[in-house]
JSON list of C-alpha atoms in Angstrom, two decimals:
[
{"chain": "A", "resi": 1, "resn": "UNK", "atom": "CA", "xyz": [-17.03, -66.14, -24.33]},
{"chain": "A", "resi": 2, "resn": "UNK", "atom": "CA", "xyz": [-18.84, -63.39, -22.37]},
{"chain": "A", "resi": 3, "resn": "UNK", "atom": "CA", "xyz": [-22.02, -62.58, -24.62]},
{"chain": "A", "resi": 4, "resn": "UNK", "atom": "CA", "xyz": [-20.17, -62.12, -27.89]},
{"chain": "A", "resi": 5, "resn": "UNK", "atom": "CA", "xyz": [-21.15, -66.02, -29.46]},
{"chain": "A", "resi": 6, "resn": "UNK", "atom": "CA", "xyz": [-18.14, -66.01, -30.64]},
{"chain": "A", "resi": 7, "resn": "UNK", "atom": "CA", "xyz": [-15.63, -69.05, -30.19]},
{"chain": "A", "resi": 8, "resn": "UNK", "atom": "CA", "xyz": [-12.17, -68.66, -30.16]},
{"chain": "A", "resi": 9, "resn": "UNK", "atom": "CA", "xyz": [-9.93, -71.24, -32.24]},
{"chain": "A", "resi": 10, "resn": "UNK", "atom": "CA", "xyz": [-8.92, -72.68, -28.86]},
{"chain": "A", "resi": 11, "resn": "UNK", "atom": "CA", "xyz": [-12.57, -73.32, -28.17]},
{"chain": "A", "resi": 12, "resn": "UNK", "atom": "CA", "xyz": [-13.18, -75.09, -32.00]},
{"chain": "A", "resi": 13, "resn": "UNK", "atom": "CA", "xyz": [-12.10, -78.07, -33.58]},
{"chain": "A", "resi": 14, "resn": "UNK", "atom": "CA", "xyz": [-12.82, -79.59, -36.87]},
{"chain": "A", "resi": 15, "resn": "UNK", "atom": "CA", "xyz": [-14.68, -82.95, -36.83]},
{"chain": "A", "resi": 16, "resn": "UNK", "atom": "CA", "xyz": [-14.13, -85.05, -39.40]},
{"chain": "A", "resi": 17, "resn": "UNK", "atom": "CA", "xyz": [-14.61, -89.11, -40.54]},
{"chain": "A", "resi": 18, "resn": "UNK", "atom": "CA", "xyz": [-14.22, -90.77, -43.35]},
{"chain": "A", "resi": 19, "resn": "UNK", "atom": "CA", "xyz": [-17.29, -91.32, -44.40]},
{"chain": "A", "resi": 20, "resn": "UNK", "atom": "CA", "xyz": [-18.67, -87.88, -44.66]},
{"chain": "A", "resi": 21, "resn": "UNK", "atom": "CA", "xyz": [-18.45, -85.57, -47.35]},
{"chain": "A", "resi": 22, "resn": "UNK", "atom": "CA", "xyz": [-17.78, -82.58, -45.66]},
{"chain": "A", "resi": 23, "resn": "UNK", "atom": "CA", "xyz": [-15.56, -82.07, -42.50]},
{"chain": "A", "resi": 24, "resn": "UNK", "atom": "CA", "xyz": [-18.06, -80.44, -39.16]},
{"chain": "A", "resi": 25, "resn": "UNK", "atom": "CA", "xyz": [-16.43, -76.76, -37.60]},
{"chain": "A", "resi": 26, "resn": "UNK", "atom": "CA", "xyz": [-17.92, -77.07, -33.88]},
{"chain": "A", "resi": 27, "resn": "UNK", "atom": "CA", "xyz": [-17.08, -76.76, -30.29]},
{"chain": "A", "resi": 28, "resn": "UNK", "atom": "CA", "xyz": [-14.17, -79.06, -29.12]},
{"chain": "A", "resi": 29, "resn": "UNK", "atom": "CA", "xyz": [-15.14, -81.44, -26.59]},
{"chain": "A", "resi": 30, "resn": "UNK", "atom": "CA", "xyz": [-18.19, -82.44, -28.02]},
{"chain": "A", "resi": 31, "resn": "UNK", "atom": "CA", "xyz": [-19.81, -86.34, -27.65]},
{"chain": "A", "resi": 32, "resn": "UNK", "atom": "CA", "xyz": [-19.12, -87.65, -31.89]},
{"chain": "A", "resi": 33, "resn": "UNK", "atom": "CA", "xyz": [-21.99, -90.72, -32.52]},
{"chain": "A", "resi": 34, "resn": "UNK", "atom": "CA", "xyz": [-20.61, -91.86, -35.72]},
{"chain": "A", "resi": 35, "resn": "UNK", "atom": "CA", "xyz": [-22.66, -95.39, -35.35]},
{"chain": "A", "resi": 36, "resn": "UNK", "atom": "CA", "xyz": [-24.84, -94.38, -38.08]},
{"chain": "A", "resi": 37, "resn": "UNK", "atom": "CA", "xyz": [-21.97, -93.44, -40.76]},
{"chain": "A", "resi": 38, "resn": "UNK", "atom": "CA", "xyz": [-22.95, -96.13, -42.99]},
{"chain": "A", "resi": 39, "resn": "UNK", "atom": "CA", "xyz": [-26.41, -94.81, -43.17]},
{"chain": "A", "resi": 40, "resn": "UNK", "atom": "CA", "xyz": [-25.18, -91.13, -43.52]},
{"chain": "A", "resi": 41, "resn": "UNK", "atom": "CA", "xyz": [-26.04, -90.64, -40.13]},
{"chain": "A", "resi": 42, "resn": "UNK", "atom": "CA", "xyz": [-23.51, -88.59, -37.79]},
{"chain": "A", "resi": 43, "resn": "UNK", "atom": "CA", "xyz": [-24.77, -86.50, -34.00]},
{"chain": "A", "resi": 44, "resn": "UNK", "atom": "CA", "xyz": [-22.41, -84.36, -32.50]},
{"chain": "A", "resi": 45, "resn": "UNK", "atom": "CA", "xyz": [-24.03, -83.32, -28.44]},
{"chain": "A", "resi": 46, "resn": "UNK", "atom": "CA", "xyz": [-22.65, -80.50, -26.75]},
{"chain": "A", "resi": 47, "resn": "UNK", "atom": "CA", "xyz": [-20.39, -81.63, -23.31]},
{"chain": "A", "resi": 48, "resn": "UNK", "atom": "CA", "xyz": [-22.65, -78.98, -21.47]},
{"chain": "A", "resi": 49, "resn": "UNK", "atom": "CA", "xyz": [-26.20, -80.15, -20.68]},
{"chain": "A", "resi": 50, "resn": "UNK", "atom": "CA", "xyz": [-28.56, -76.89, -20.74]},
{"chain": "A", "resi": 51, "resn": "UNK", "atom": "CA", "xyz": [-30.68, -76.40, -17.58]},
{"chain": "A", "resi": 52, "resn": "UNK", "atom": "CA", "xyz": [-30.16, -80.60, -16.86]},
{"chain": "A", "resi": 53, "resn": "UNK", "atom": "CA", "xyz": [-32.54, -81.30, -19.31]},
{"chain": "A", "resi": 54, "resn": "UNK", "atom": "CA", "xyz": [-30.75, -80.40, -23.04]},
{"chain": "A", "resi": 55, "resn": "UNK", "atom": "CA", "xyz": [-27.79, -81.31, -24.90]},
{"chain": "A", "resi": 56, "resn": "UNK", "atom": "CA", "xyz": [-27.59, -78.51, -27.57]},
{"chain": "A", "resi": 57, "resn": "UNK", "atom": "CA", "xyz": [-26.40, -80.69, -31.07]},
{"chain": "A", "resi": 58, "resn": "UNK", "atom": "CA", "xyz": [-25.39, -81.17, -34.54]},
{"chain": "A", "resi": 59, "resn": "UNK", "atom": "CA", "xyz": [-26.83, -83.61, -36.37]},
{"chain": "A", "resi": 60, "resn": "UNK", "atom": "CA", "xyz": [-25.52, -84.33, -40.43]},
{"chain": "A", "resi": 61, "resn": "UNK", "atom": "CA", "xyz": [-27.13, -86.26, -42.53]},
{"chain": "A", "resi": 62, "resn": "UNK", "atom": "CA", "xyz": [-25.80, -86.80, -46.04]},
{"chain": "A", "resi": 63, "resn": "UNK", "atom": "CA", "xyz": [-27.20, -88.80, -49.08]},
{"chain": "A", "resi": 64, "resn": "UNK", "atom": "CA", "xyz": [-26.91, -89.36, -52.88]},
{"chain": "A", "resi": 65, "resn": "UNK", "atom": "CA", "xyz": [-29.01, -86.36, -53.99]},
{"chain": "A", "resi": 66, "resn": "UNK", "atom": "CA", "xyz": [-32.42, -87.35, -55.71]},
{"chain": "A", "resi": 67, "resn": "UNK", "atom": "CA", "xyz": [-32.20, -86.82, -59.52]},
{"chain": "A", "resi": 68, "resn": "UNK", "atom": "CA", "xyz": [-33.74, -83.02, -60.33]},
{"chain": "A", "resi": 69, "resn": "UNK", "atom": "CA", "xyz": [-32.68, -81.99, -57.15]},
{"chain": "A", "resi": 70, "resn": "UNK", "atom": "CA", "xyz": [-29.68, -80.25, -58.38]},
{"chain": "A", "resi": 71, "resn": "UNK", "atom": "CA", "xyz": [-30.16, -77.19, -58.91]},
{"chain": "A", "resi": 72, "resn": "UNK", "atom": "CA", "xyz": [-31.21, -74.58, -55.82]},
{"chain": "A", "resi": 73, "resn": "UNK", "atom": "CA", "xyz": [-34.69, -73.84, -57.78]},
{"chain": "A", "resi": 74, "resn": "UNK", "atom": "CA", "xyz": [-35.37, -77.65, -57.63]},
{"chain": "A", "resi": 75, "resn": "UNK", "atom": "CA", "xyz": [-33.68, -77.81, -53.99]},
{"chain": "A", "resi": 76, "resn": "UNK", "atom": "CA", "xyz": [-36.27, -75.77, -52.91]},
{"chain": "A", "resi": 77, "resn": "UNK", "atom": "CA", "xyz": [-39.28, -76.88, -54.25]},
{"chain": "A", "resi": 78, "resn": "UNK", "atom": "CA", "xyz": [-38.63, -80.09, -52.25]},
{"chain": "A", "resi": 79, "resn": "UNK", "atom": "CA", "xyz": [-39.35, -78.34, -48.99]},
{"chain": "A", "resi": 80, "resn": "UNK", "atom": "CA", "xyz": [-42.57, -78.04, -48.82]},
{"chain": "A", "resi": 81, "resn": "UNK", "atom": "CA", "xyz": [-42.95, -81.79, -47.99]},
{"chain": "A", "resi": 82, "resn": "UNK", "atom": "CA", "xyz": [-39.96, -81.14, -45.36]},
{"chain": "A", "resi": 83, "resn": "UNK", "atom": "CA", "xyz": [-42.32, -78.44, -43.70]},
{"chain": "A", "resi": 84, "resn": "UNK", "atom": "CA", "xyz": [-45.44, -80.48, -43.62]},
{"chain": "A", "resi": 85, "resn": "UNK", "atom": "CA", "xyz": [-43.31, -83.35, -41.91]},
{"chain": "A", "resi": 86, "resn": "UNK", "atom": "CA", "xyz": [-41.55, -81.07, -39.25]},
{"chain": "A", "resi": 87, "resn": "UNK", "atom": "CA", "xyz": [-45.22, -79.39, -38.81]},
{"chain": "A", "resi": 88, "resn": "UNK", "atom": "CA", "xyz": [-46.91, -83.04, -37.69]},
{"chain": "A", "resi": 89, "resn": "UNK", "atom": "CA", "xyz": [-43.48, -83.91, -35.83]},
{"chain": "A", "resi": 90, "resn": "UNK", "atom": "CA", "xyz": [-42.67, -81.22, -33.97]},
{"chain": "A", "resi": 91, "resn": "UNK", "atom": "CA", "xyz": [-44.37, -79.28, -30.90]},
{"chain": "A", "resi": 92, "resn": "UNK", "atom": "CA", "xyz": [-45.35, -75.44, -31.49]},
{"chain": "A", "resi": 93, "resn": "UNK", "atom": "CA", "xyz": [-43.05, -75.91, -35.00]},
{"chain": "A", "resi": 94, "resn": "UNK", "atom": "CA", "xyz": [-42.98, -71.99, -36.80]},
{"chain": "A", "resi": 95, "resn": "UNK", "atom": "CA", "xyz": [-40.51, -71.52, -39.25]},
{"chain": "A", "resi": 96, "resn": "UNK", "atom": "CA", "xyz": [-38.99, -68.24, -38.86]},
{"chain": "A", "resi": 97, "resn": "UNK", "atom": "CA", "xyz": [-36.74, -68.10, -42.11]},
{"chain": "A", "resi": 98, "resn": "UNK", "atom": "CA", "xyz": [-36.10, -70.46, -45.45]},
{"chain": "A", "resi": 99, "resn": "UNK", "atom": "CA", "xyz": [-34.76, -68.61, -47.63]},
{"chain": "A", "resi": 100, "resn": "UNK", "atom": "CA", "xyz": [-31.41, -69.39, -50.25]},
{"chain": "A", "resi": 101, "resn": "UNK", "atom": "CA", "xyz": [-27.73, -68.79, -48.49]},
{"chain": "A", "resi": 102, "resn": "UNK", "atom": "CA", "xyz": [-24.17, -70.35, -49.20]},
{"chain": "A", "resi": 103, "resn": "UNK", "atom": "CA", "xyz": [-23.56, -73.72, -47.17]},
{"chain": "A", "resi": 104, "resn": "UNK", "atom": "CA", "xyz": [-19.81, -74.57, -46.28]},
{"chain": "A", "resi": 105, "resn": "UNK", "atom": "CA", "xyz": [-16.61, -72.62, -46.70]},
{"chain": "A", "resi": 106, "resn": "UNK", "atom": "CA", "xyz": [-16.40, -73.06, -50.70]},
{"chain": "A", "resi": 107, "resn": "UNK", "atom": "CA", "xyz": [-19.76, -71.47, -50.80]},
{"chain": "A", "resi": 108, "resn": "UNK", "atom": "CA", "xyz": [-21.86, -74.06, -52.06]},
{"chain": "A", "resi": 109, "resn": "UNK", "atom": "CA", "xyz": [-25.22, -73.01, -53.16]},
{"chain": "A", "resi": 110, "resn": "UNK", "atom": "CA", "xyz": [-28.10, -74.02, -50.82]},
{"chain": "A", "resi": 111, "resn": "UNK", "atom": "CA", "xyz": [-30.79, -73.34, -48.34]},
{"chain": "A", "resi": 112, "resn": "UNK", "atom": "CA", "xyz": [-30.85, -71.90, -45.13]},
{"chain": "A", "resi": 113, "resn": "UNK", "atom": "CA", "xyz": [-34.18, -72.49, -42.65]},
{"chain": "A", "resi": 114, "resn": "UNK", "atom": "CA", "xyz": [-34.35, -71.60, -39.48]},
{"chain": "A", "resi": 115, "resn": "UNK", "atom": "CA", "xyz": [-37.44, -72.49, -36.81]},
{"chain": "A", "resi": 116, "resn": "UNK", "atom": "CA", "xyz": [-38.60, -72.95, -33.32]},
{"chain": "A", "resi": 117, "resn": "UNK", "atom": "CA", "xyz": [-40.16, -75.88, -31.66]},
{"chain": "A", "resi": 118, "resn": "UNK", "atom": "CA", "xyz": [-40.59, -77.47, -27.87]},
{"chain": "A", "resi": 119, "resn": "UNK", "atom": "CA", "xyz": [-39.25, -80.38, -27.30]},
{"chain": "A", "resi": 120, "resn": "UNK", "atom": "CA", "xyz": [-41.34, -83.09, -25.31]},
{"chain": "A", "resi": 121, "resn": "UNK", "atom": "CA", "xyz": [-40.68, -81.10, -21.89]},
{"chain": "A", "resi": 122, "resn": "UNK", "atom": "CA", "xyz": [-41.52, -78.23, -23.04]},
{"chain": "A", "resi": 123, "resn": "UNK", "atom": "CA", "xyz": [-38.35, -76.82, -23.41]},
{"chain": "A", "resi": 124, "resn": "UNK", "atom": "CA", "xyz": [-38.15, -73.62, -26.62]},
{"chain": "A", "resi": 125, "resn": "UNK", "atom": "CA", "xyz": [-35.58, -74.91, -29.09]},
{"chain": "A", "resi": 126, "resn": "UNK", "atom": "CA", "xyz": [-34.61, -73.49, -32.15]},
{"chain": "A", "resi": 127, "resn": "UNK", "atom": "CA", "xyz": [-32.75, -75.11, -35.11]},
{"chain": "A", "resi": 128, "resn": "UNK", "atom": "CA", "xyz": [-30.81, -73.85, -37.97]},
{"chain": "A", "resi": 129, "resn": "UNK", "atom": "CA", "xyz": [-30.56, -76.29, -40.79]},
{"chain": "A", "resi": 130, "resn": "UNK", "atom": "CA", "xyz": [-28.65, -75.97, -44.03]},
{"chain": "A", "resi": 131, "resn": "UNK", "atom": "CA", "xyz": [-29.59, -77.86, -47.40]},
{"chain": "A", "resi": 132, "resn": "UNK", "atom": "CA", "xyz": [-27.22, -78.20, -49.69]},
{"chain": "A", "resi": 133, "resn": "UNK", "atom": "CA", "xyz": [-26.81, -80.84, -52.91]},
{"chain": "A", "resi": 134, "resn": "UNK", "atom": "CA", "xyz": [-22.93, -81.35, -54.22]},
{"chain": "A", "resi": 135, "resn": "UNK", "atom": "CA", "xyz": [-21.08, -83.31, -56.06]},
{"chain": "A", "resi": 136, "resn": "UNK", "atom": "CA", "xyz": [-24.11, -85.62, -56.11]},
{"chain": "A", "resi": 137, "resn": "UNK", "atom": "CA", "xyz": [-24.38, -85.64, -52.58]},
{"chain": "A", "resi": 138, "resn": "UNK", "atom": "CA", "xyz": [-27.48, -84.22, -50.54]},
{"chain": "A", "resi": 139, "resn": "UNK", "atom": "CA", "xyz": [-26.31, -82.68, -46.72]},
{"chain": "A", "resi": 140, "resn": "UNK", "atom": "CA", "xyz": [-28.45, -81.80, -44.30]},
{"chain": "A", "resi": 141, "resn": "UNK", "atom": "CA", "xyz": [-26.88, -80.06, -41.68]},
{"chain": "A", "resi": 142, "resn": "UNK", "atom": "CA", "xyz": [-28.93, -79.49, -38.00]},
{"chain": "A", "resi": 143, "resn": "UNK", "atom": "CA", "xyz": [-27.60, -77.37, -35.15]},
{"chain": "A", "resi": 144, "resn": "UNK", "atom": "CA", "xyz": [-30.26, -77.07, -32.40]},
{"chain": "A", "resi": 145, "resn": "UNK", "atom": "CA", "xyz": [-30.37, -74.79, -29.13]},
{"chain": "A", "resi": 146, "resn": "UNK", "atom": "CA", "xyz": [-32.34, -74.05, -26.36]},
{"chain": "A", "resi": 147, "resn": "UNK", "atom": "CA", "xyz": [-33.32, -70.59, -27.79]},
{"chain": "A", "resi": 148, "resn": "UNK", "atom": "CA", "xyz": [-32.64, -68.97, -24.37]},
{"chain": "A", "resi": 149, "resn": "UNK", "atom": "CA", "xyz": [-29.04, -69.42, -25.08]},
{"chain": "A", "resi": 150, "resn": "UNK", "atom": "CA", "xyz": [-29.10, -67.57, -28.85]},
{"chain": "A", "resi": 151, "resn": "UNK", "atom": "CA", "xyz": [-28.06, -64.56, -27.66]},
{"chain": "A", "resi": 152, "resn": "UNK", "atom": "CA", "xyz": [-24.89, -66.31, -26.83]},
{"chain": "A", "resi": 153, "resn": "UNK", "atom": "CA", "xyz": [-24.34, -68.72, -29.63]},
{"chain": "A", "resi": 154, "resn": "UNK", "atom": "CA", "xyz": [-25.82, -67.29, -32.38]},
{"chain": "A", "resi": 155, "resn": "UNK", "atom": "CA", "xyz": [-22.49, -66.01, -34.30]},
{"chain": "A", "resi": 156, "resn": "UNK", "atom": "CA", "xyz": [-21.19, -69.42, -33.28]},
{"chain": "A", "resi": 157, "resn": "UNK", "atom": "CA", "xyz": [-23.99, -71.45, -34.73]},
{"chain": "A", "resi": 158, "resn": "UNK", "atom": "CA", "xyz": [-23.68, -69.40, -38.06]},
{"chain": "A", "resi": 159, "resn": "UNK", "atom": "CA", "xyz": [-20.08, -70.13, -38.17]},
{"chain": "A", "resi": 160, "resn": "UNK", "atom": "CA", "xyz": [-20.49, -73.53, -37.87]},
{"chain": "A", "resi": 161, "resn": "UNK", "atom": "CA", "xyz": [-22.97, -73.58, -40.90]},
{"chain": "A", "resi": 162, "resn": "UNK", "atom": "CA", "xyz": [-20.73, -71.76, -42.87]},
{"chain": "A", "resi": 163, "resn": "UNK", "atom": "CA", "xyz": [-17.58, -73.72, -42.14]},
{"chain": "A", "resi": 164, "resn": "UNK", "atom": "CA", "xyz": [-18.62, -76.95, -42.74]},
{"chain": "A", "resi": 165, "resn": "UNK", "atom": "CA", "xyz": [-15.23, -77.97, -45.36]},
{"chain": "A", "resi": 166, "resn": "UNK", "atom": "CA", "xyz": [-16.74, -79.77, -48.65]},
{"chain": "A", "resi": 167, "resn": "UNK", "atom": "CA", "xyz": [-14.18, -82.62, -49.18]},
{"chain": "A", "resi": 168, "resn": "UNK", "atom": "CA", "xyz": [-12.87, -83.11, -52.61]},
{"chain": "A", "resi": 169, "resn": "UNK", "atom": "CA", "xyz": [-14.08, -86.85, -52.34]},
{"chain": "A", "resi": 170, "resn": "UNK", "atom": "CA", "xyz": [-17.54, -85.98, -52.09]},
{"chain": "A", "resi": 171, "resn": "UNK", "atom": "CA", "xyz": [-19.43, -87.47, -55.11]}
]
C-alpha cells in the first residue's frame, strides 16, 4: 500500500459477532477482544505495533440509545458532555472536526468527530469516531492512529467508518 491508504480486498476482512449490531470493515489480521460483548464492549488492535510503543485500534461500543436521542439534532446536543469528558481525560485533546456525516454502508444518519490527543508517552494520536443511534441502538465507533501514519491510512480509516454493515437484527 505505497502512500495511497488504500487497502486492497486482500488486505480487509469483515469482523463480525453475534452480539453486535453492525458487522466491523478493517484490516485482516487484526487481535478481536470480544470479552466485553455482553457489555457492548468489542477492541480490534492492529497486528503491527507503531514505533514499539502503539497498537493503532478500533474500539465499538454499542448500547440501547437513551430516549430523545433519536434524532441527529438530539444526537448532537449530547456531545457537549462527550467533549468536556475527553477534554479532562485526554492529554493535549483539540477537536479538529464534529460535524453531521452518514455512519455505515446503509447510510445511517450520524456524527462524525475527529481529534488529536497524546497518549501517556507522549505519543500524537488522532481518533476518528462515528455516532450513530439505529434501530434503538446507540454505536460508537473509535479508530485511533499515531497521526504520523495519516498520510497513509487516512482513506483506509474513512472506509472503515463508512463500511461498518448495520445488521437487520439491530434493535
Amino acid at each position: 500500500m505505497p502512500g495511497s491508504g488504500e487497502a486492497t480486498p486482500a488486505e480487509v476482512t469483515t469482523y463480525t459477532h453475534p452480539d453486535m449490531v453492525v458487522d466491523v470493515y478493517a484490516p485482516r489480521g487484526w487481535e478481536e477482544d470480544t470479552s466485553g460483548a455482553d457489555r457492548g464492549l468489542f477492541i480490534y488492535l492492529s497486528d503491527d505495533v507503531w514505533n514499539e510503543q502503539f497498537r493503532p485500534n478500533i474500539v465499538l461500543i454499542q448500547r440501547e440509545a437513551e430516549p430523545g436521542t433519536e434524532s441527529l439534532d438530539k444526537l448532537a446536543a449530547t456531545q457537549g458532555e462527550v467533549e468536556d469528558s475527553f477534554g479532562e481525560q485526554l492529554d493535549e485533546y483539540r477537536l479538529l472536526h464534529l460535524g453531521e456525516d452518514t455512519v455505515g454502508l446503509q447510510g445511517v444518519p450520524g456524527l462524525q468527530r475527529i481529534a488529536s490527543y497524546q497518549n501517556p508517552d507522549g505519543i500524537p494520536l488522532t481518533m476518528f469516531q462515528w455516532i450513530a443511534v439505529h434501530n434503538g441502538t446507540h454505536v460508537d465507533l473509535t479508530i485511533t492512529y499515531p497521526t504520523e501514519l495519516l498520510g497513509e491510512r487516512a482513506q483506509l480509516i474513512l472506509n472503515m467508518g463508512h463500511g461498518l454493515l448495520w445488521k437487520e437484527s439491530a434493535k
